[in-house]
Short mmCIF file of C-alpha atoms in Angstrom, two decimals:
data_model
loop_
_atom_site.label_atom_id
_atom_site.label_comp_id
_atom_site.label_asym_id
_atom_site.label_seq_id
_atom_site.Cartn_x
_atom_site.Cartn_y
_atom_site.Cartn_z
CA UNK A 16 0.19 0.04 0.15
CA UNK A 17 1.38 3.40 -0.90
CA UNK A 18 1.88 6.26 1.63
CA UNK A 19 -0.16 8.58 -0.84
CA UNK A 20 -2.53 8.13 -3.33
CA UNK A 21 -4.31 10.53 -5.52
CA UNK A 22 -6.57 9.06 -7.46
CA UNK A 23 -8.30 10.77 -10.82
CA UNK A 24 -8.69 14.00 -8.54
CA UNK A 25 -9.75 17.11 -10.15
CA UNK A 26 -10.05 20.17 -8.63
CA UNK A 27 -11.40 23.49 -10.34
CA UNK A 28 -11.79 27.02 -8.76
CA UNK A 29 -14.22 29.73 -9.72
CA UNK A 30 -13.22 33.20 -10.52
CA UNK A 31 -15.90 35.35 -10.85
CA UNK A 32 -18.39 34.16 -13.49
CA UNK A 33 -15.78 31.62 -14.87
CA UNK A 34 -14.61 27.74 -13.91
CA UNK A 35 -11.18 27.06 -13.92
CA UNK A 36 -10.24 23.40 -13.75
CA UNK A 37 -6.71 23.46 -11.42
CA UNK A 38 -6.20 19.86 -11.72
CA UNK A 39 -7.63 17.30 -13.89
CA UNK A 40 -8.06 13.81 -13.31
CA UNK A 41 -4.28 13.83 -12.22
CA UNK A 42 -2.81 10.47 -10.55
CA UNK A 43 -0.02 9.95 -8.45
CA UNK A 44 1.38 7.32 -6.13
CA UNK A 45 4.28 7.86 -3.11
CA UNK A 46 6.14 5.76 -1.17
CA UNK A 47 7.92 5.51 1.61
CA UNK A 48 11.40 5.91 1.06
CA UNK A 49 10.40 7.90 -1.96
CA UNK A 50 10.89 12.17 -3.17
CA UNK A 51 8.65 13.14 -5.63
CA UNK A 52 9.22 16.22 -7.02
CA UNK A 53 6.19 18.28 -9.12
CA UNK A 54 7.87 20.76 -11.04
CA UNK A 55 5.96 23.33 -13.17
CA UNK A 56 5.56 27.15 -14.14
CA UNK A 57 4.16 30.29 -12.07
CA UNK A 58 0.27 29.54 -12.02
CA UNK A 59 0.15 26.45 -12.58
CA UNK A 60 -1.14 24.20 -9.96
CA UNK A 61 1.69 23.20 -7.93
CA UNK A 62 0.55 24.65 -4.54
CA UNK A 63 -3.19 23.31 -4.91
CA UNK A 64 -1.79 19.58 -5.88
CA UNK A 65 0.39 20.19 -2.20
CA UNK A 66 -2.90 20.76 -0.60
CA UNK A 67 -4.65 18.04 -1.92
CA UNK A 68 -2.12 16.17 -1.30
CA UNK A 69 -1.91 17.11 2.30
CA UNK A 70 -5.70 16.96 2.76
CA UNK A 71 -5.83 20.67 3.56
CA UNK A 72 -8.13 21.31 0.55
CA UNK A 73 -10.75 18.09 -0.79
CA UNK A 74 -10.57 17.62 -4.59
CA UNK A 75 -13.10 18.23 -6.57
CA UNK A 76 -13.62 14.84 -7.81
CA UNK A 77 -11.58 11.71 -7.23
CA UNK A 78 -9.89 10.48 -4.17
CA UNK A 79 -6.77 11.37 -2.39
CA UNK A 80 -5.84 8.11 0.36
CA UNK A 81 -2.84 8.68 3.06
CA UNK A 82 -2.20 4.85 4.33
CA UNK A 83 -5.42 4.28 2.15
CA UNK A 84 -7.76 5.71 4.32
CA UNK A 85 -9.78 9.18 2.27
CA UNK A 86 -9.07 11.95 3.42
CA UNK A 87 -12.37 13.80 2.27
CA UNK A 88 -13.41 11.15 5.30
CA UNK A 89 -11.07 12.30 7.45
CA UNK A 90 -11.13 15.76 7.41
CA UNK A 91 -8.39 17.85 9.75
CA UNK A 92 -7.43 14.60 11.65
CA UNK A 93 -5.29 13.26 9.18
CA UNK A 94 -3.08 15.85 9.13
CA UNK A 95 -2.36 15.36 13.09
CA UNK A 96 -1.78 11.45 12.48
CA UNK A 97 1.15 11.57 9.75
CA UNK A 98 1.03 14.13 7.15
CA UNK A 99 3.11 17.08 7.66
CA UNK A 100 2.67 20.05 5.63
CA UNK A 101 5.76 22.14 5.87
CA UNK A 102 4.93 25.87 5.96
CA UNK A 103 7.87 27.97 5.27
CA UNK A 104 6.20 30.55 7.75
CA UNK A 105 7.32 31.01 11.06
CA UNK A 106 5.24 33.14 12.51
CA UNK A 107 7.33 36.69 14.73
CA UNK A 108 10.56 37.02 14.65
CA UNK A 109 11.16 37.87 18.22
CA UNK A 110 10.22 34.11 18.73
CA UNK A 111 13.05 30.99 19.43
CA UNK A 112 13.69 29.09 17.44
CA UNK A 113 13.47 25.59 19.82
CA UNK A 114 9.90 27.26 21.15
CA UNK A 115 8.71 27.55 16.75
CA UNK A 116 9.57 24.19 16.79
CA UNK A 117 7.83 22.88 20.56
CA UNK A 118 4.76 25.08 20.36
CA UNK A 119 2.40 22.73 18.02
CA UNK A 120 3.61 19.53 20.30
CA UNK A 121 2.86 21.37 23.32
CA UNK A 122 -0.76 22.35 21.92
CA UNK A 123 -1.23 18.48 20.93
CA UNK A 124 -0.48 17.95 25.05
CA UNK A 125 2.84 17.07 24.66
CA UNK A 126 4.57 17.58 27.97
CA UNK A 127 6.90 20.42 27.95
CA UNK A 128 10.11 18.29 28.66
CA UNK A 129 8.90 15.63 26.00
CA UNK A 130 8.32 18.54 23.30
CA UNK A 131 11.58 20.13 24.37
CA UNK A 132 13.28 16.63 23.80
CA UNK A 133 11.59 16.08 20.33
CA UNK A 134 11.80 19.42 18.99
CA UNK A 135 16.00 19.32 19.32
CA UNK A 136 16.15 15.72 17.66
CA UNK A 137 14.34 17.71 15.21
CA UNK A 138 16.20 20.36 14.75
CA UNK A 139 19.31 18.32 14.54
CA UNK A 140 17.41 16.26 11.81
CA UNK A 141 17.25 19.10 10.10
CA UNK A 142 20.97 20.04 10.73
CA UNK A 143 20.30 23.21 12.29
CA UNK A 144 20.69 22.32 15.70
CA UNK A 145 23.18 25.42 16.58
CA UNK A 146 20.22 27.61 15.57
CA UNK A 147 17.67 26.44 18.80
CA UNK A 148 18.51 29.64 20.93
CA UNK A 149 18.18 32.04 18.29
CA UNK A 150 15.84 34.16 17.15
CA UNK A 151 13.94 33.77 14.41
CA UNK A 152 14.65 36.70 13.26
CA UNK A 153 18.20 35.68 13.01
CA UNK A 154 17.95 33.27 10.79
CA UNK A 155 18.92 33.26 7.07
CA UNK A 156 16.72 31.75 4.52
CA UNK A 157 17.92 28.24 4.41
CA UNK A 158 18.02 28.08 7.75
CA UNK A 159 14.03 29.62 8.36
CA UNK A 160 13.72 26.20 5.57
CA UNK A 161 15.33 24.01 8.19
CA UNK A 162 13.82 25.15 11.09
CA UNK A 163 10.39 24.97 9.34
CA UNK A 164 11.45 21.56 8.37
CA UNK A 165 12.40 20.32 11.95
CA UNK A 166 9.04 22.43 13.19
CA UNK A 167 7.32 19.38 10.98
CA UNK A 168 9.61 16.62 11.58
CA UNK A 169 9.32 17.27 14.82
CA UNK A 170 5.28 15.40 14.43
CA UNK A 171 7.10 12.11 13.51
CA UNK A 172 4.93 12.30 9.99
CA UNK A 173 4.85 9.18 7.71
CA UNK A 174 4.37 11.77 4.45
CA UNK A 175 5.88 15.12 4.50
CA UNK A 176 4.75 17.78 1.72
CA UNK A 177 7.01 20.95 0.94
CA UNK A 178 6.31 23.99 -0.95
CA UNK A 179 8.73 24.95 -3.45
CA UNK A 180 11.09 24.97 -0.27
CA UNK A 181 14.42 26.45 -2.30
CA UNK A 182 12.56 29.59 -3.48
CA UNK A 183 14.17 32.11 -1.95
CA UNK A 184 17.11 30.02 -0.72
CA UNK A 185 20.59 31.35 -1.84
CA UNK A 186 22.46 29.31 -4.75
CA UNK A 187 24.87 28.06 -2.88
CA UNK A 188 22.72 27.24 0.17
CA UNK A 189 20.24 25.20 -2.01
CA UNK A 190 21.88 21.56 -2.32
CA UNK A 191 21.75 21.50 1.40
CA UNK A 192 18.10 21.76 2.01
CA UNK A 193 17.54 19.35 -1.32
CA UNK A 194 20.20 16.85 0.28
CA UNK A 195 18.08 17.59 3.57
CA UNK A 196 14.98 16.26 1.81
CA UNK A 197 16.83 13.60 -0.41
CA UNK A 198 17.85 11.67 3.57
CA UNK A 199 14.54 12.29 4.54
CA UNK A 200 13.21 9.82 1.75
CA UNK A 201 16.01 7.83 2.42
CA UNK A 202 15.20 7.48 5.85
CA UNK A 203 12.25 5.63 4.52
CA UNK A 204 10.03 8.59 4.56
CA UNK A 205 7.76 9.51 1.94
CA UNK A 206 8.43 13.00 0.90
CA UNK A 207 6.38 14.87 -2.01
CA UNK A 208 7.84 18.57 -3.03
CA UNK A 209 7.35 21.52 -5.29
CA UNK A 210 9.93 23.07 -7.52
CA UNK A 211 9.48 27.04 -9.14
CA UNK A 212 13.00 26.18 -10.64
CA UNK A 213 13.76 22.76 -12.42
CA UNK A 214 16.89 23.09 -10.27
CA UNK A 215 15.24 21.55 -7.51
CA UNK A 216 14.40 18.39 -9.09
CA UNK A 217 17.74 17.47 -8.34
CA UNK A 218 18.29 14.29 -5.85
CA UNK A 219 14.66 13.08 -6.53
CA UNK A 220 13.38 9.36 -7.54
CA UNK A 221 10.53 10.38 -9.21
CA UNK A 222 10.44 13.99 -11.02
CA UNK A 223 7.01 15.74 -12.67
CA UNK A 224 6.28 18.50 -14.29
CA UNK A 225 2.41 20.23 -13.90
CA UNK A 226 1.02 22.13 -16.12
CA UNK A 227 -2.71 23.01 -17.56
CA UNK A 228 -3.85 20.45 -15.06
CA UNK A 229 -2.22 17.31 -16.46
CA UNK A 230 0.84 15.63 -14.37
CA UNK A 231 3.11 14.48 -16.65
CA UNK A 232 6.63 12.98 -15.93
CA UNK A 233 8.15 8.98 -16.43
CA UNK A 234 7.51 5.80 -14.88
CA UNK A 235 8.84 5.37 -11.89
CA UNK A 236 11.95 5.61 -10.72
CA UNK A 237 14.01 2.63 -9.23
CA UNK A 238 13.83 3.90 -5.15
CA UNK A 239 17.22 4.42 -3.23
CA UNK A 240 18.69 2.64 -1.29
CA UNK A 241 17.16 3.16 2.26
CA UNK A 242 20.04 4.35 4.05
CA UNK A 243 19.18 4.84 8.50
CA UNK A 244 19.43 8.59 9.12
CA UNK A 245 18.88 8.23 12.38
CA UNK A 246 22.02 7.70 14.75
CA UNK A 247 21.32 3.66 16.62
CA UNK A 248 22.12 5.05 19.89
CA UNK A 249 18.19 7.42 19.52
CA UNK A 250 16.29 5.15 17.98
CA UNK A 251 17.40 2.53 20.38
CA UNK A 252 16.53 5.25 23.65
CA UNK A 253 12.43 5.25 21.23
CA UNK A 254 12.82 8.54 21.38
CA UNK B 29 41.73 22.82 -35.59
CA UNK B 30 38.06 20.68 -35.22
CA UNK B 31 39.13 17.67 -32.99
CA UNK B 32 37.44 18.06 -29.17
CA UNK B 33 40.43 15.74 -28.03
CA UNK B 34 42.75 18.17 -29.08
CA UNK B 35 41.34 21.35 -27.77
CA UNK B 36 40.77 19.61 -24.52
CA UNK B 37 44.51 18.19 -23.94
CA UNK B 38 45.45 22.43 -24.70
CA UNK B 39 43.44 23.63 -21.92
CA UNK B 40 45.20 20.11 -19.35
CA UNK B 41 48.32 21.60 -20.80
CA UNK B 42 47.40 25.11 -19.36
CA UNK B 43 45.97 23.70 -16.57
CA UNK B 44 49.22 21.82 -15.96
CA UNK B 45 52.68 21.36 -17.89
CA UNK B 46 52.94 17.81 -17.91
CA UNK B 47 54.50 15.19 -20.03
CA UNK B 48 52.20 12.24 -22.88
CA UNK B 49 51.15 9.89 -20.73
CA UNK B 50 50.63 11.71 -17.37
CA UNK B 51 48.13 14.16 -19.56
CA UNK B 52 46.57 10.82 -20.55
CA UNK B 53 45.69 9.73 -17.40
CA UNK B 54 44.36 13.43 -16.47
CA UNK B 55 42.48 13.15 -19.58
CA UNK B 56 40.73 9.96 -18.61
CA UNK B 57 39.61 11.45 -15.40
CA UNK B 58 38.65 14.46 -16.37
CA UNK B 59 36.82 13.53 -19.23
CA UNK B 60 35.43 11.02 -18.32
CA UNK B 61 31.81 10.20 -20.19
CA UNK B 62 32.09 13.19 -22.43
CA UNK B 63 35.58 12.79 -24.31
CA UNK B 64 37.31 9.66 -24.90
CA UNK B 65 41.08 8.63 -26.06
CA UNK B 66 41.30 5.61 -28.58
CA UNK B 67 44.33 4.54 -26.77
CA UNK B 68 47.34 6.22 -24.97
CA UNK B 69 49.13 7.01 -29.34
CA UNK B 70 46.35 9.17 -29.56
CA UNK B 71 47.57 11.84 -27.08
CA UNK B 72 50.96 11.90 -29.19
CA UNK B 73 49.36 12.67 -32.12
CA UNK B 74 47.31 14.88 -30.34
CA UNK B 75 50.29 16.69 -28.95
CA UNK B 76 52.02 16.98 -32.42
CA UNK B 77 49.10 18.57 -33.83
CA UNK B 78 49.17 21.11 -30.94
CA UNK B 79 53.01 21.65 -31.40
CA UNK B 80 52.36 22.17 -35.49
CA UNK B 81 49.80 24.82 -34.78
CA UNK B 82 52.32 26.03 -32.02
CA UNK B 83 49.64 26.16 -29.52
CA UNK B 84 52.03 24.54 -27.32
CA UNK B 85 56.03 24.01 -26.97
CA UNK B 86 58.53 21.06 -25.34
CA UNK B 87 59.87 22.75 -22.06
CA UNK B 88 63.56 22.74 -22.34
CA UNK B 89 66.00 20.49 -20.56
CA UNK B 90 63.14 17.73 -20.02
CA UNK B 91 64.09 15.00 -22.94
CA UNK B 92 67.06 13.73 -20.65
CA UNK B 93 67.59 10.33 -19.57
CA UNK B 94 67.11 7.10 -20.03
CA UNK B 95 63.46 7.34 -20.18
CA UNK B 96 63.31 11.00 -21.58
CA UNK B 97 59.56 11.91 -20.67
CA UNK B 98 59.14 15.85 -22.71
CA UNK B 99 56.67 18.00 -20.84
CA UNK B 100 54.86 20.27 -22.95
CA UNK B 101 53.36 23.85 -21.49
CA UNK B 102 51.23 26.23 -23.39
CA UNK B 103 52.52 29.20 -25.71
CA UNK B 104 51.06 32.29 -25.38
CA UNK B 105 49.15 31.66 -28.80
CA UNK B 106 47.98 28.23 -27.08
CA UNK B 107 45.95 30.34 -24.28
CA UNK B 108 44.83 32.80 -26.74
CA UNK B 109 42.94 29.90 -29.11
CA UNK B 110 41.80 27.99 -25.99
CA UNK B 111 39.80 30.53 -24.89
CA UNK B 112 38.04 31.46 -28.02
CA UNK B 113 37.12 28.30 -28.42
CA UNK B 114 35.55 27.72 -25.02
CA UNK B 115 33.56 30.98 -25.77
CA UNK B 116 32.66 29.60 -29.44
CA UNK B 117 31.21 26.65 -27.24
CA UNK B 118 27.93 29.43 -26.97
CA UNK B 119 27.64 29.25 -30.73
CA UNK B 120 27.73 25.33 -30.96
CA UNK B 121 25.71 25.18 -27.87
CA UNK B 122 23.09 27.01 -29.96
CA UNK B 123 23.84 24.98 -33.43
CA UNK B 124 23.16 21.84 -31.89
CA UNK B 125 20.01 23.45 -30.07
CA UNK B 126 17.99 25.41 -33.32
CA UNK B 127 19.21 21.34 -35.23
CA UNK B 128 16.76 19.99 -32.80
CA UNK B 129 13.75 22.46 -32.67
CA UNK B 130 14.16 22.75 -36.65
CA UNK B 131 14.20 18.69 -36.53
CA UNK B 132 10.76 18.79 -34.79
CA UNK B 133 9.45 21.47 -36.75
CA UNK B 134 9.58 19.10 -39.77
CA UNK B 135 6.14 17.23 -37.37
CA UNK B 136 4.36 20.47 -37.21
CA UNK B 137 2.16 18.80 -40.21
CA UNK B 138 1.19 16.23 -37.69
CA UNK B 139 0.81 18.32 -34.55
CA UNK B 140 -0.60 15.01 -32.40
CA UNK B 141 2.95 13.64 -33.81
CA UNK B 142 4.99 16.70 -32.59
CA UNK B 143 3.40 16.75 -29.47
CA UNK B 144 3.97 13.06 -28.66
CA UNK B 145 7.61 13.48 -29.37
CA UNK B 146 7.41 16.64 -27.40
CA UNK B 147 6.26 14.70 -24.43
CA UNK B 148 8.86 12.10 -24.94
CA UNK B 149 11.54 14.96 -24.65
CA UNK B 150 9.85 16.12 -21.64
CA UNK B 151 10.09 12.73 -20.09
CA UNK B 152 13.69 13.00 -20.57
CA UNK B 153 14.73 16.34 -19.79
CA UNK B 154 12.52 15.76 -16.26
CA UNK B 155 14.57 12.56 -15.50
CA UNK B 156 18.19 13.99 -16.13
CA UNK B 157 17.05 16.87 -13.90
CA UNK B 158 15.99 14.10 -10.75
CA UNK B 159 19.65 12.23 -12.23
CA UNK B 160 21.56 15.82 -11.36
CA UNK B 161 23.77 15.00 -8.08
CA UNK B 162 23.43 17.19 -5.26
CA UNK B 163 26.53 19.02 -3.55
CA UNK B 164 25.56 20.52 -0.49
CA UNK B 165 27.67 23.34 1.04
CA UNK B 166 28.67 21.89 3.99
CA UNK B 167 30.15 19.05 2.71
CA UNK B 168 32.23 21.32 0.22
CA UNK B 169 36.04 21.47 0.25
CA UNK B 170 37.50 24.56 -0.45
CA UNK B 171 40.17 23.89 -2.88
CA UNK B 172 39.27 20.93 -4.12
CA UNK B 173 39.25 21.82 -7.79
CA UNK B 174 38.18 18.67 -9.06
CA UNK B 175 34.73 18.41 -6.86
CA UNK B 176 34.76 22.08 -7.81
CA UNK B 177 34.28 21.24 -11.57
CA UNK B 178 31.98 18.85 -10.86
CA UNK B 179 29.30 20.76 -8.97
CA UNK B 180 29.58 23.77 -11.54
CA UNK B 181 28.66 21.12 -14.81
CA UNK B 182 25.49 19.66 -12.82
CA UNK B 183 24.39 23.52 -12.35
CA UNK B 184 25.21 23.97 -16.10
CA UNK B 185 23.21 20.96 -16.66
CA UNK B 186 20.28 21.55 -13.98
CA UNK B 187 19.83 25.46 -15.54
CA UNK B 188 20.01 24.25 -19.14
CA UNK B 189 17.65 21.66 -18.37
CA UNK B 190 15.09 24.04 -16.70
CA UNK B 191 15.50 26.09 -20.01
CA UNK B 192 14.69 22.97 -21.93
CA UNK B 193 11.41 22.24 -19.51
CA UNK B 194 10.42 26.19 -20.06
CA UNK B 195 10.52 25.49 -23.82
CA UNK B 196 8.81 22.78 -23.79
CA UNK B 197 5.63 24.32 -21.86
CA UNK B 198 5.67 27.11 -24.45
CA UNK B 199 6.18 24.35 -27.38
CA UNK B 200 2.97 22.71 -26.48
CA UNK B 201 0.97 24.96 -25.91
CA UNK B 202 2.07 26.30 -29.43
CA UNK B 203 1.44 22.87 -30.79
CA UNK B 204 -2.50 22.51 -29.22
CA UNK B 205 -3.37 25.75 -30.62
CA UNK B 206 -2.76 24.02 -33.92
CA UNK B 207 -3.81 20.76 -33.30
CA UNK B 208 -7.37 22.11 -32.30
CA UNK B 209 -7.27 24.58 -35.71
CA UNK B 210 -6.75 21.48 -37.45
CA UNK B 211 -9.19 19.68 -35.52
CA UNK B 212 -12.18 22.53 -36.30
CA UNK B 213 -11.06 22.68 -39.68
CA UNK B 214 -11.78 19.00 -40.27
#
């Protein structure tokens, strides 16, 4: 069973009297350990596709299945049950990075001590632990993306959805973000990302193009070898 | 001089004066998968051609001993010629791209066939884009010129593929309009 499956999904938006078809019978399957990246020009529907995949929006036709469950029937609950949608906005610049990562855990009822521990571990996985005590305003563009990813990772998702992670990131820092997504997939996570520039497709197992509401791409590539991402000591501790 | 091998070899001599066998080894390492030498003797032929055109010259005092290893260095003419050849690659790239577009244009009488070709071309571009290696900055060792060359190559390929994918979008729209008009006409 695939982690994510879109079955003939169609999405329409009304613009005044007009109806625009953003996605037309789009089908897509992503397995654990797979990094799929969707490229498309501005306004092609990339963000819509990702919001549908994360269960934030519902399709007009077709089904979106997460681990075999239809997201439309589970509503927003699905978001807390294994889907991590990465929003790049980190909120107020005066906030401390670790607090940004911890806050949603605390809201979900996790104890402060556990939230701190999981927050630190997530920052470590996103390779931005050195920024834990900094204010958000002190972060560079690439660090902001890493912290945003850490905030999602702290919830231990099985599907990670990221909209254009390298947009606005310096050229020389871009590959660090791409390598991070690659490492998440190598660690067993299913990752669906979008890219406004084709450079963001590097390292993907599956590269797709979206235009005129249609998703196109080569047949599924062989999955990349699975490499343990988390240190053995962390796994044994059951964190 | 037409031979890509000769120009590439000249570049290696400019990088570091050397002798034939060592140049052959460096050639294989540097241009692996891009240019091939038929044999080590290919290098001797290429060096002779470069000397004949006074693009390189023998370093004095290196043809000595029981096994002489004459070293070669680039002349001023060699440096200038190499720079010109490098810049000329832009024309070569454009020529290759023009050839592709003109070849595809032969299908415009049958826009549906052209769209099919375009879809296959797009798939090839997408596959290539995914294969592009990732070189995180934190793993970059400053001064590793071979790794730097790899990163420059990867970036050039990615940007070129990005431009091709955007062009595919444009071409698809043009051909779709043409296909629709033919359908209406028939």
